[in-house]
PDB file of C-alpha atoms and ligand atoms in Angstrom:
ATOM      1  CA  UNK A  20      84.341 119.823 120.235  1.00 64.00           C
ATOM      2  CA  UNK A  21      87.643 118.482 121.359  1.00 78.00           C
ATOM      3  CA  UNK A  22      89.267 116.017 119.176  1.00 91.00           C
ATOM      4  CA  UNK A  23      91.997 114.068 120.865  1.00 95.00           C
ATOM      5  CA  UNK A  24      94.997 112.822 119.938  1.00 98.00           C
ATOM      6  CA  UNK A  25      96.071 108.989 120.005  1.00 98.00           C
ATOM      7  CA  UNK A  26      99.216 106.964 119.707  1.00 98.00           C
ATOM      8  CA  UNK A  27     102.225 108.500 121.757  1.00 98.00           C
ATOM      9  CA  UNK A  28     103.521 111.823 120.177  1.00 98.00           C
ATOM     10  CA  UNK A  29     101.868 114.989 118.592  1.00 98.00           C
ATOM     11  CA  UNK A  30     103.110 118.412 117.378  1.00 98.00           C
ATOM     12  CA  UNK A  31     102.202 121.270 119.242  1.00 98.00           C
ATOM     13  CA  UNK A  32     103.390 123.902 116.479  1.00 97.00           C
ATOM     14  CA  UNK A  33     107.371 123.592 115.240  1.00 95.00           C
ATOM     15  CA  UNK A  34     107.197 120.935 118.776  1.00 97.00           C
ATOM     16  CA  UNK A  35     106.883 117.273 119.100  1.00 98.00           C
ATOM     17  CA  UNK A  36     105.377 116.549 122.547  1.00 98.00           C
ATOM     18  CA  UNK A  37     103.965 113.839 125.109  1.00 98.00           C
ATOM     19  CA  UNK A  38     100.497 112.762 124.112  1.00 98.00           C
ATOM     20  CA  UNK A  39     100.014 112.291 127.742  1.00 97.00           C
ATOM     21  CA  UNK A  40     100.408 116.276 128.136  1.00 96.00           C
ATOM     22  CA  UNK A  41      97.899 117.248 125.302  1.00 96.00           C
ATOM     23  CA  UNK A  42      95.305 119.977 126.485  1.00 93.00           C
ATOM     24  CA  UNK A  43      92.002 119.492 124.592  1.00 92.00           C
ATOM     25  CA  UNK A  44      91.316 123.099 123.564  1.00 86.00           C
ATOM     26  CA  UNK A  45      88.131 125.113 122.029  1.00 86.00           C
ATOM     27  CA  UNK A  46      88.519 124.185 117.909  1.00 89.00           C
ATOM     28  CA  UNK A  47      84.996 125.933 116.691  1.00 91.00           C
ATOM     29  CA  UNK A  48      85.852 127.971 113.725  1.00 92.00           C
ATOM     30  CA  UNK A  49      89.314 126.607 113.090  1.00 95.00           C
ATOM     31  CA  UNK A  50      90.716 124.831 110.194  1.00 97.00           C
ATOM     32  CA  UNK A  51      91.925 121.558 109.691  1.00 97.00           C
ATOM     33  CA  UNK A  52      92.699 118.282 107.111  1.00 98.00           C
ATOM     34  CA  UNK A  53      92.437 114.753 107.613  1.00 98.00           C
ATOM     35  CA  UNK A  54      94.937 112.470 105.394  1.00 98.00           C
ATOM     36  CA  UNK A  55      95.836 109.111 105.847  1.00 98.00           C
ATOM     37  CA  UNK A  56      98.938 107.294 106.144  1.00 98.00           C
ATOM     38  CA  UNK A  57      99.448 104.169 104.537  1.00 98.00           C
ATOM     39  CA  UNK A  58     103.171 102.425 104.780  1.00 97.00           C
ATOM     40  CA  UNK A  59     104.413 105.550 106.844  1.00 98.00           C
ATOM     41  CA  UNK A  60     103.595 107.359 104.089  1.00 98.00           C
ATOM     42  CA  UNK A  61     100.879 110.726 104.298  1.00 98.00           C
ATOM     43  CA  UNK A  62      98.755 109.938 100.935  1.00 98.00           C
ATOM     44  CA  UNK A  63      97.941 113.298  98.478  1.00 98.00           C
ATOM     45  CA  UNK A  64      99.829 115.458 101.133  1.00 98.00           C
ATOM     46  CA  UNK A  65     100.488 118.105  98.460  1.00 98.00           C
ATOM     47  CA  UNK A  66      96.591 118.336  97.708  1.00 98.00           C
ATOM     48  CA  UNK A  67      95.850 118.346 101.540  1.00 98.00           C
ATOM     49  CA  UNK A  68      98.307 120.916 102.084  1.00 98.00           C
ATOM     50  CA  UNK A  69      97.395 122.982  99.627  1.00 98.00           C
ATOM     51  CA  UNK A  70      93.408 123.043 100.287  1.00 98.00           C
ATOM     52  CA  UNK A  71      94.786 123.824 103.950  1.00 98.00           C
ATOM     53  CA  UNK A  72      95.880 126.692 103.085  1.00 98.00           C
ATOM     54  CA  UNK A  73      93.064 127.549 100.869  1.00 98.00           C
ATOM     55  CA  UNK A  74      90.550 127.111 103.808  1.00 98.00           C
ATOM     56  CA  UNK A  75      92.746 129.766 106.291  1.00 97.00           C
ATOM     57  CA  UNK A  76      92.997 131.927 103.262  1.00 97.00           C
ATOM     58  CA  UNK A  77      88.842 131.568 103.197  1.00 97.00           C
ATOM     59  CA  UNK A  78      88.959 132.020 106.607  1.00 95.00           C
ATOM     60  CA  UNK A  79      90.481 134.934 106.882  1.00 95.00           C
ATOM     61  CA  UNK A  80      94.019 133.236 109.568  1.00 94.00           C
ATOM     62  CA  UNK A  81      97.417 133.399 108.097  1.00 95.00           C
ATOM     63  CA  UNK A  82      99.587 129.987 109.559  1.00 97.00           C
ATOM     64  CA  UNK A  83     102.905 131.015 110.202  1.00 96.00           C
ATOM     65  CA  UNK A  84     104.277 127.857 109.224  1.00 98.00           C
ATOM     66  CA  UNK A  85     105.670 126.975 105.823  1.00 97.00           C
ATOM     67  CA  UNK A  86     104.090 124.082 103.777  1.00 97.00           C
ATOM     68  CA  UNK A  87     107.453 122.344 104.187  1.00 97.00           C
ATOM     69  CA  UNK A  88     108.157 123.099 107.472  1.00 98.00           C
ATOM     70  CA  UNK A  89     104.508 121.163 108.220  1.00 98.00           C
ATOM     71  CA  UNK A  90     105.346 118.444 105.624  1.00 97.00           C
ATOM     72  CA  UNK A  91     108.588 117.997 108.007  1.00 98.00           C
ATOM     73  CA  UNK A  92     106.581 118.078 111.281  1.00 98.00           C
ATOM     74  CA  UNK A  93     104.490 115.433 110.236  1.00 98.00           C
ATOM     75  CA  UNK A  94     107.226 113.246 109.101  1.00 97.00           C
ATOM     76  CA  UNK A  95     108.362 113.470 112.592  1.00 98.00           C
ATOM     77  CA  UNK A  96     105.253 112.727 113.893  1.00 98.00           C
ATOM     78  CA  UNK A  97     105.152 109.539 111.710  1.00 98.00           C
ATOM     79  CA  UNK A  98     108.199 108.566 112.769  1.00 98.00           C
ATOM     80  CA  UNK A  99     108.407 109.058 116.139  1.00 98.00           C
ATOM     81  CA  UNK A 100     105.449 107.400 117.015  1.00 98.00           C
ATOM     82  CA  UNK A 101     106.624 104.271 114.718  1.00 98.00           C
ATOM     83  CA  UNK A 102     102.701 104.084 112.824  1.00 96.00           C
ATOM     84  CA  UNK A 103     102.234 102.694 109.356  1.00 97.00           C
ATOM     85  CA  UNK A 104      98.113 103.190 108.920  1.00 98.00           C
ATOM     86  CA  UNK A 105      95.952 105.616 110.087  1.00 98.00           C
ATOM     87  CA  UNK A 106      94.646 109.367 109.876  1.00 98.00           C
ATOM     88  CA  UNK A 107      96.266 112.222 110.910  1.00 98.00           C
ATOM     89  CA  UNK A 108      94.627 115.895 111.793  1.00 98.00           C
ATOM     90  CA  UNK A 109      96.426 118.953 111.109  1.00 98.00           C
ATOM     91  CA  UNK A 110      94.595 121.716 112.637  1.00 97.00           C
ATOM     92  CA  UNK A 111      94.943 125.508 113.369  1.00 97.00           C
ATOM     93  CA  UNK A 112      93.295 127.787 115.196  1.00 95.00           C
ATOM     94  CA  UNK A 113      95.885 129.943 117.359  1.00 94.00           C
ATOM     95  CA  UNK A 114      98.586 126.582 117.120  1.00 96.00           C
ATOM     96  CA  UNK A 115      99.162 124.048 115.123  1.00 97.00           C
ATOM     97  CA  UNK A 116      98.237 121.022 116.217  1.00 97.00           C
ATOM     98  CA  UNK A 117      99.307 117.214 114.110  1.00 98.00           C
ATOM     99  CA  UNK A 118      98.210 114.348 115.843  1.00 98.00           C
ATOM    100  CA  UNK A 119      97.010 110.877 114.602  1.00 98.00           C
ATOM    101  CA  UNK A 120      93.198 110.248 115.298  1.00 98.00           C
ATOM    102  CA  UNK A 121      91.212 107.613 116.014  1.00 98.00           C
ATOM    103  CA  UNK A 122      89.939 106.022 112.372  1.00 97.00           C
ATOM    104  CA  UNK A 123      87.600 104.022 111.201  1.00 96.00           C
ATOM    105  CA  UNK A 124      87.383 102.278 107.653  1.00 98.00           C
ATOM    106  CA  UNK A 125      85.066 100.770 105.807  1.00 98.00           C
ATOM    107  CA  UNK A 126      84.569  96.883 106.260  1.00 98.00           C
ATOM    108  CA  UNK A 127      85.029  94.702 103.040  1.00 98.00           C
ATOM    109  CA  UNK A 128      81.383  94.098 103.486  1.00 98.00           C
ATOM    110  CA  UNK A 129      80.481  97.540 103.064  1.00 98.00           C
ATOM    111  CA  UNK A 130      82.376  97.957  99.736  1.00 98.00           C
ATOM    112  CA  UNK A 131      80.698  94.687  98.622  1.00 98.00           C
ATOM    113  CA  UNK A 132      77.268  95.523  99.434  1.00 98.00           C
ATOM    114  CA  UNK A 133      77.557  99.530  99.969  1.00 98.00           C
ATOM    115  CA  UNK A 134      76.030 101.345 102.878  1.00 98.00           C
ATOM    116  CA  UNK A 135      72.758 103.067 103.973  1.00 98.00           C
ATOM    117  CA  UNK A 136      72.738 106.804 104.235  1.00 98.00           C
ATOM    118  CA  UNK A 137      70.225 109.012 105.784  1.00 98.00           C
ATOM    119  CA  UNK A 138      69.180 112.896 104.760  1.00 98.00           C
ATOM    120  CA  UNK A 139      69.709 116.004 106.957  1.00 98.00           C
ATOM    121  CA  UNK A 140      68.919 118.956 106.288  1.00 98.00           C
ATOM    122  CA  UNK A 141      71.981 121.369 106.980  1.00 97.00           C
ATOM    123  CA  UNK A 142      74.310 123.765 105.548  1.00 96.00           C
ATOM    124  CA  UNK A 143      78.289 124.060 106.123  1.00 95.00           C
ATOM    125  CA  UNK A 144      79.107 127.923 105.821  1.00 92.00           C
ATOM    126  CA  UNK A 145      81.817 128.475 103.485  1.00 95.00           C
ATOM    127  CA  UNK A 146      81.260 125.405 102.088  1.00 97.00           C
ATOM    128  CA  UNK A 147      84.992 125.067 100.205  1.00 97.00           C
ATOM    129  CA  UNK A 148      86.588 125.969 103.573  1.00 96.00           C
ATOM    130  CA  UNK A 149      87.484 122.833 105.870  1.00 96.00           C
ATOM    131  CA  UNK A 150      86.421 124.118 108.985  1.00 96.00           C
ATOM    132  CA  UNK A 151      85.386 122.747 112.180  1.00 94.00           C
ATOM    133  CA  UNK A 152      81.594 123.606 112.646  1.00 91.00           C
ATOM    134  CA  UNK A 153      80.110 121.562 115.626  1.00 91.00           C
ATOM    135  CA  UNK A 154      76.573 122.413 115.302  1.00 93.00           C
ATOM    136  CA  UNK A 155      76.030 120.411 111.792  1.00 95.00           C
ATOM    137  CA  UNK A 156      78.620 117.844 113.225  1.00 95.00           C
ATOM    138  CA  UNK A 157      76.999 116.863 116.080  1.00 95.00           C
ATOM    139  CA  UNK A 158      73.810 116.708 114.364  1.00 97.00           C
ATOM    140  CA  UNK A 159      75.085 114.119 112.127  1.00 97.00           C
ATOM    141  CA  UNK A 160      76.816 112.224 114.553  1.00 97.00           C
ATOM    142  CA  UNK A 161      73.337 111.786 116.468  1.00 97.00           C
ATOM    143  CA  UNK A 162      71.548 110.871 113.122  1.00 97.00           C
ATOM    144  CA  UNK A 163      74.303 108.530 112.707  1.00 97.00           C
ATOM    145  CA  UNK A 164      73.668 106.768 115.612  1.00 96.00           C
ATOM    146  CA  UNK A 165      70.435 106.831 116.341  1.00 97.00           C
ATOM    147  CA  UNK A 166      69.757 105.178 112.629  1.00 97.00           C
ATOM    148  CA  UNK A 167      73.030 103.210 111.855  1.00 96.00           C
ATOM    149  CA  UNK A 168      73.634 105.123 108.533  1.00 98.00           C
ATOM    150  CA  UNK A 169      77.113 104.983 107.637  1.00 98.00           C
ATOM    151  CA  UNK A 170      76.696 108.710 106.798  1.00 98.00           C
ATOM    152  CA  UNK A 171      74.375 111.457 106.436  1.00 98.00           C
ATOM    153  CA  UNK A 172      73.962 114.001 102.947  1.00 98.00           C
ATOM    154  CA  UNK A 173      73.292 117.491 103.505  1.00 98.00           C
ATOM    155  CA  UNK A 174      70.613 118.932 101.916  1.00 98.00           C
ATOM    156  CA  UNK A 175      69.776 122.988 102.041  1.00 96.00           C
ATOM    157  CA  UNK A 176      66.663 124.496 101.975  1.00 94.00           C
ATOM    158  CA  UNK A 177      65.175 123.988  98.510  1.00 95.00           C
ATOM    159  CA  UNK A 178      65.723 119.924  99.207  1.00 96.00           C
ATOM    160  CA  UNK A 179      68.993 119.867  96.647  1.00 98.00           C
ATOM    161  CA  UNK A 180      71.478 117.362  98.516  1.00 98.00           C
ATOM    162  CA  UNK A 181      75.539 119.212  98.444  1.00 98.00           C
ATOM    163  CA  UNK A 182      77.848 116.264 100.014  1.00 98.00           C
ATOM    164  CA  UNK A 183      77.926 113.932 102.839  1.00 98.00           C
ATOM    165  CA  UNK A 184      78.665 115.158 106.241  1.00 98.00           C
ATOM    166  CA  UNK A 185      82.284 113.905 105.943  1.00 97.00           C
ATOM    167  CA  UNK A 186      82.098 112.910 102.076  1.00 98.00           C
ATOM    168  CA  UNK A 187      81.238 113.873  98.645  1.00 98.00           C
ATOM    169  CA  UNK A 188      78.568 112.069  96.836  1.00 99.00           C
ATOM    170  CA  UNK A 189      77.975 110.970  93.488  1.00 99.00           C
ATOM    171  CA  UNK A 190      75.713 109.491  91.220  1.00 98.00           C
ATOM    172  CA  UNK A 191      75.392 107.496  88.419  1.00 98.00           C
ATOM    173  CA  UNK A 192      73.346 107.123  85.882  1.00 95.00           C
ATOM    174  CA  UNK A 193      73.020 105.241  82.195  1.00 87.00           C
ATOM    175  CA  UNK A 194      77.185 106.433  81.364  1.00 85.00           C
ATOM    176  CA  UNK A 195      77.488 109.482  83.290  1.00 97.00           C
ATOM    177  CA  UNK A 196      78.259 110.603  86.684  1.00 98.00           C
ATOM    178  CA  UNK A 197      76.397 113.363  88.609  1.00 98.00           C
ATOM    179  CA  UNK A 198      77.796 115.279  91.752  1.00 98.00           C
ATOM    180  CA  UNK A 199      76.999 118.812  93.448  1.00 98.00           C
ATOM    181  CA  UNK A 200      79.154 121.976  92.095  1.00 98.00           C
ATOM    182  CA  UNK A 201      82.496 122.514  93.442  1.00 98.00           C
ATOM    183  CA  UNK A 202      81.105 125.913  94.884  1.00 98.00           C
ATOM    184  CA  UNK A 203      78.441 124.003  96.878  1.00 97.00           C
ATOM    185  CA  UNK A 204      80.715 121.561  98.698  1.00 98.00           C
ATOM    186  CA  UNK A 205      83.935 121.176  99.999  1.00 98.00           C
ATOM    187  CA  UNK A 206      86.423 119.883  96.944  1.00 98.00           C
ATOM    188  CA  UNK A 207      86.872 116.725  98.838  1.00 98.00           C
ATOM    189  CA  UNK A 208      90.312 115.006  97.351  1.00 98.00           C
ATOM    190  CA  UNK A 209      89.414 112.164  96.810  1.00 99.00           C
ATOM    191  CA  UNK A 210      86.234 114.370  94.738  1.00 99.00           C
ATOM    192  CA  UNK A 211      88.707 115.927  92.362  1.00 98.00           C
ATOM    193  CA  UNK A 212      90.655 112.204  91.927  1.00 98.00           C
ATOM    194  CA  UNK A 213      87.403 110.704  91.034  1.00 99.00           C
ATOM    195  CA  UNK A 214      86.758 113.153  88.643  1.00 98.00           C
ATOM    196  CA  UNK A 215      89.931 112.718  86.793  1.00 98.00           C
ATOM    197  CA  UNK A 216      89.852 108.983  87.045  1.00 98.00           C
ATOM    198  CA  UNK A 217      86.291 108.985  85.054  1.00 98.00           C
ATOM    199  CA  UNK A 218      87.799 111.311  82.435  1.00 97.00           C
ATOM    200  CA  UNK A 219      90.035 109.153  82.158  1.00 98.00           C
ATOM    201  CA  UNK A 220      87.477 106.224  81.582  1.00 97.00           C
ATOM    202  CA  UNK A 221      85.484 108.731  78.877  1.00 97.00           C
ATOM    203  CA  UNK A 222      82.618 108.847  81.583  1.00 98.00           C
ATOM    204  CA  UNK A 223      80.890 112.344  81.501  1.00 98.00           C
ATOM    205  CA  UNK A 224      80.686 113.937  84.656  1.00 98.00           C
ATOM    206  CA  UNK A 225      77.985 116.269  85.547  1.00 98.00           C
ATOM    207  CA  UNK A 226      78.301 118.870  88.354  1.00 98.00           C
ATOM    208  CA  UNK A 227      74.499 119.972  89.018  1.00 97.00           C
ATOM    209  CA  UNK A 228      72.342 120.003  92.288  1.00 96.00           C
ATOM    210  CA  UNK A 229      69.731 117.389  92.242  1.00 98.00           C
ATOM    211  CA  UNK A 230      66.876 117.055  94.929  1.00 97.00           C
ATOM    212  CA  UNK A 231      65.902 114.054  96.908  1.00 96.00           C
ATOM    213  CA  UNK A 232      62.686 113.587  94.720  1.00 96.00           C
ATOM    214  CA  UNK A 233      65.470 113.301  91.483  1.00 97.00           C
ATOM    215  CA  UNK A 234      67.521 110.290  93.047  1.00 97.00           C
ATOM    216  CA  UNK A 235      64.749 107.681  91.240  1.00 96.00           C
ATOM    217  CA  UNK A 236      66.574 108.315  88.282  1.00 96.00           C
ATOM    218  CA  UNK A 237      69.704 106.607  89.199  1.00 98.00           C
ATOM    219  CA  UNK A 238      70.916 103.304  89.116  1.00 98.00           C
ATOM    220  CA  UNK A 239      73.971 103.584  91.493  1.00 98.00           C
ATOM    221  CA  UNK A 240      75.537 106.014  93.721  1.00 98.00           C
ATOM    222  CA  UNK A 241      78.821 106.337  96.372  1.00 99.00           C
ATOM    223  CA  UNK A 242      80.400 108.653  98.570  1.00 98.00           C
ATOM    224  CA  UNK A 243      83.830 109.740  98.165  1.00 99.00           C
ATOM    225  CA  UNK A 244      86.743 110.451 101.190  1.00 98.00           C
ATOM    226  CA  UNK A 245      89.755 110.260 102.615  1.00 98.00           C
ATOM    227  CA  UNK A 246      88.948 107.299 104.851  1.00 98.00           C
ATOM    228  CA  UNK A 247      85.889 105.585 102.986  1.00 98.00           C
ATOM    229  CA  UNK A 248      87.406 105.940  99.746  1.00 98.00           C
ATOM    230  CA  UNK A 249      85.160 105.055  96.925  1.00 99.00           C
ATOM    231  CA  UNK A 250      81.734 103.064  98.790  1.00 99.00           C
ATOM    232  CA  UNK A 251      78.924 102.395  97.364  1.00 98.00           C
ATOM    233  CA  UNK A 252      75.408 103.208  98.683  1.00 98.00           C
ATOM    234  CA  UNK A 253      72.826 100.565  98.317  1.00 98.00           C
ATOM    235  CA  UNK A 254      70.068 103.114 100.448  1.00 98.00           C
ATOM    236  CA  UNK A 255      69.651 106.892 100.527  1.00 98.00           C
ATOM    237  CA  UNK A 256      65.848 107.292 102.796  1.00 92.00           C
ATOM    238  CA  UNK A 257      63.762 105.112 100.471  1.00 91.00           C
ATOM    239  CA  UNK A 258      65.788 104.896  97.304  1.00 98.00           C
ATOM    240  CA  UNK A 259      67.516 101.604  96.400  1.00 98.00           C
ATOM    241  CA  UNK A 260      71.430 102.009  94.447  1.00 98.00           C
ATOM    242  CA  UNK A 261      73.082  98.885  92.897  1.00 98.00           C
ATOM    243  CA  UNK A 262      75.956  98.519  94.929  1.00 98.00           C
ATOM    244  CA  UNK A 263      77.614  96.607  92.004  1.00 98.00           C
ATOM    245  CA  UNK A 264      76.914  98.767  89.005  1.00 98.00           C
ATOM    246  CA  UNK A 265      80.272  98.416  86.755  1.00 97.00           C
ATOM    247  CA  UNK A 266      81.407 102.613  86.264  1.00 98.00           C
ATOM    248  CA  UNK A 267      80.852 102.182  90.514  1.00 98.00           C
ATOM    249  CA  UNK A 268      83.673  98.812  90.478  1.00 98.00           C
ATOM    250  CA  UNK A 269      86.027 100.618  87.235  1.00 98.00           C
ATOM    251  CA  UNK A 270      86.464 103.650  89.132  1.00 98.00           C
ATOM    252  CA  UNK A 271      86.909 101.612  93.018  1.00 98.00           C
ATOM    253  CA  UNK A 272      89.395  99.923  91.375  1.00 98.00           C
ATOM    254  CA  UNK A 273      91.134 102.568  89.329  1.00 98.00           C
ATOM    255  CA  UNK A 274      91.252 104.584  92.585  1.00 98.00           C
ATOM    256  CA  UNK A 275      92.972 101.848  94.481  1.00 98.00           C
ATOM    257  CA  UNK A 276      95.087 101.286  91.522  1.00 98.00           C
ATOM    258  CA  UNK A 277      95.969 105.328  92.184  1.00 98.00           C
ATOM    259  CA  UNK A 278      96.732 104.939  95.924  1.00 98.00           C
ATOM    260  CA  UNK A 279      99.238 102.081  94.686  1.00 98.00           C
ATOM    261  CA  UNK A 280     101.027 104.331  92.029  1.00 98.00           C
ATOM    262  CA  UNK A 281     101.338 107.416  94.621  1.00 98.00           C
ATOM    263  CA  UNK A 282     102.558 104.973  97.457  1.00 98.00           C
ATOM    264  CA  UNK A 283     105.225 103.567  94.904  1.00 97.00           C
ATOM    265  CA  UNK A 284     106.389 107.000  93.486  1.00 97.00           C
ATOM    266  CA  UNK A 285     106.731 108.580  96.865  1.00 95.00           C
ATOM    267  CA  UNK A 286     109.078 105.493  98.487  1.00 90.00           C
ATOM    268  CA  UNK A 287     110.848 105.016  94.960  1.00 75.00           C
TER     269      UNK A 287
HETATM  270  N1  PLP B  10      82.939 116.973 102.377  1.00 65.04           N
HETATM  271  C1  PLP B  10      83.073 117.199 103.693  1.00 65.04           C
HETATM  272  C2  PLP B  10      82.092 118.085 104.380  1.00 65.04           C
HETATM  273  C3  PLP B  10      84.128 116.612 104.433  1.00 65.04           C
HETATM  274  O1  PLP B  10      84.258 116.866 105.747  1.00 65.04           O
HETATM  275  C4  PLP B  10      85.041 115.754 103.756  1.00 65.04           C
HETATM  276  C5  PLP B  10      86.138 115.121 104.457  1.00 65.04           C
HETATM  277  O2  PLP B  10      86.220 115.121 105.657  1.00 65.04           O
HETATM  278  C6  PLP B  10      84.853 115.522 102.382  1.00 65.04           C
HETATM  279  C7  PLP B  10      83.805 116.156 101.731  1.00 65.04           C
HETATM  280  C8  PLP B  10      85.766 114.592 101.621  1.00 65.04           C
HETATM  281  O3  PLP B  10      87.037 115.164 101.413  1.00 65.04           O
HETATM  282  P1  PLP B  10      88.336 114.270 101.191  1.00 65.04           P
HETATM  283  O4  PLP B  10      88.070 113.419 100.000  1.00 65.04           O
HETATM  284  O5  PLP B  10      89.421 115.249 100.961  1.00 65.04           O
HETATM  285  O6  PLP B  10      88.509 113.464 102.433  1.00 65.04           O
END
C-alpha cells in the first residue's frame, strides 16, 4: 500500500529530497508513527519516538538511526517545507522515510455531536507493534466508505471489540472509564494521555475486553488518536452514546488543555 508524500520535501534516510522524485515503494510489514505538527512543532515526539522503536524492537529490524538524529531530520523536514499543521509519517522498512501526509481532522460538528462507527471483525498481529498491515487496512477503508462511519472497531473472534482501526476506544459508564488491555491493542498516545488525564480527574479506569452485546451498559463512549483526538461516538451498529456526557467534555477539554501546555513548554 503506498503512502505518498505531500508538500515539497521528504527525508529519504539522513537525506532531505525532492518530493517530486519520491518512489512509492512496497511498505507491508514495516513500521511506522504518525504525529502531528501543530505551530511547527511535532506534538509527544518523545512518546512517538520511543513506541517507534518499541515496534522495530517487536518486529524484530534494528534502525540505524539515532532517536536524535531522526528528531533532527524531521526538524528539517518541518522547516524546509515551511508547514505549521499537519501529520507526518516516519516509516522504516529497509530506509527511512519522513514525509508529511495527507490529514484529515475531525469537523467541529463531529466533536459536538460525535460520530458513527461500524464493527469489523479483524485482528492486527502484534497488536502493540505499529505496523503497516494492508489486509485489515483496506478492509476498513472499504467499510468506511461504503457506510460513512468515521471509523471502524476491531473485534476478534469471541465478539470482544480491541481498538478502532486507527484509534483506541473507550467507554464510559456511571464514573468510570472502560477500554481494552494494553496487550490487546496498540498503546495509542493519545490512550496512555487519556489515561493519566482521568487519574488525574479521580475517574477509575478499567482495562477489560467487553463484547458488542455489553455496550448497552454504557452511557457514552469516544475514540482516542493522534488526529481525532478525543471524539465522541453517538453510534456503534445499533447502540446509541451521549455525545455530551460530562467525564466525555472534562477529559476533551483537559486534553486540549495538554496539547496547549506541551506546545508552550517546547517553544518556551
Ligand atoms: N490503534 C491503532 C490500530 C492505530 O493505528 C492508532 C493510530 O494510528 C491508534 C490506536 C491511536 O494511536 P495514537 O493515539 O498514538 O495516534
Amino acid at each position: 500500500m503506498a503512502v505518498l508524500p505531500i508538500h515539497k520535501y521528504f527525508v529519504f534516510n539522513n537525506e532531505i529530497r525532492q518530493t517530486e522524485n519520491f518512489i512509492p515503494g512496497e511498505n507491508e510489514g514495516g513500521i511506522y508513527e504518525v504525529l502531528r505538527v501543530v505551530n511547527g512543532i511535532p506534538l509527544f515526539l518523545k512518546d512517538h519516538l520511543e513506541r517507534f522503536y518499541n515496534s522495530a524492537q517487536l518486529s524484530e529490524k534494528s534502525i540505524r538511526f539515532s532517536e536524535n538524529q531522526i528528531h533532527t531530520f524531521l526538524k528539517n523536514l518541518i522547516e524546509n517545507n515551511e508547514v505549521e499543521i499537519g501529520n507526518v509519517l516516519i516509516s522504516y522498512k529497509i530506509n527511512l522515510k519522513i514525509f508529511f501526509i495527507q490529514h484529515s481532522y475531525p469537523t467541529t460538528e463531529m466533536y459536538r455531536d460525535g460520530v458513527f462507527c461500524g464493527i469489523l471483525k479483524a485482528e492486527r498481529e502484534k497488536p502493540n507493534a505499529k505496523v503497516f498491515q494492508t489486509s485489515v487496512r483496506q478492509r476498513a477503508d472499504k467499510m468506511l466508505k461504503e457506510n460513512g462511519f468515521y471509523e471502524v472497531l476491531l473485534t476478534d473472534q469471541f465478539d470482544h471489540i480491541s481498538e478502532g482501526s486507527r484509534s483506541n476506544v473507550f467507554f464510559v459508564s456511571d464514573k468510570e472509564l472502560v477500554t481494552s488491555p494494553g496487550s490487546k491493542v496498540l498503546l495509542g498516545i493519545t490512550r496512555q494521555k487519556t489515561i493519566l488525564l482521568a487519574r488525574e480527574l479521580n475517574i477509575p479506569v478499567i482495562e477489560h475486553e467487553l463484547k458488542i452485546s455489553e455496550l448497552k451498559h454504557f452511557d457514552a463512549a469516544f475514540i482516542t488518536g493522534t488526529s481525532p483526538k478525543i471524539l465522541p461516538i453517538s453510534k456503534i451498529d445499533g447502540f446509541s452514546f451521549n455525545p455530551k456526557n460530562d467525564i466525555v467534555r472534562q477529559l476533551m477539554k483537559r486534553y486540549e488543555d495538554l496539547i496547549v501546555a506541551y506546545l508552550k513548554l517546547q517553544s518556551g
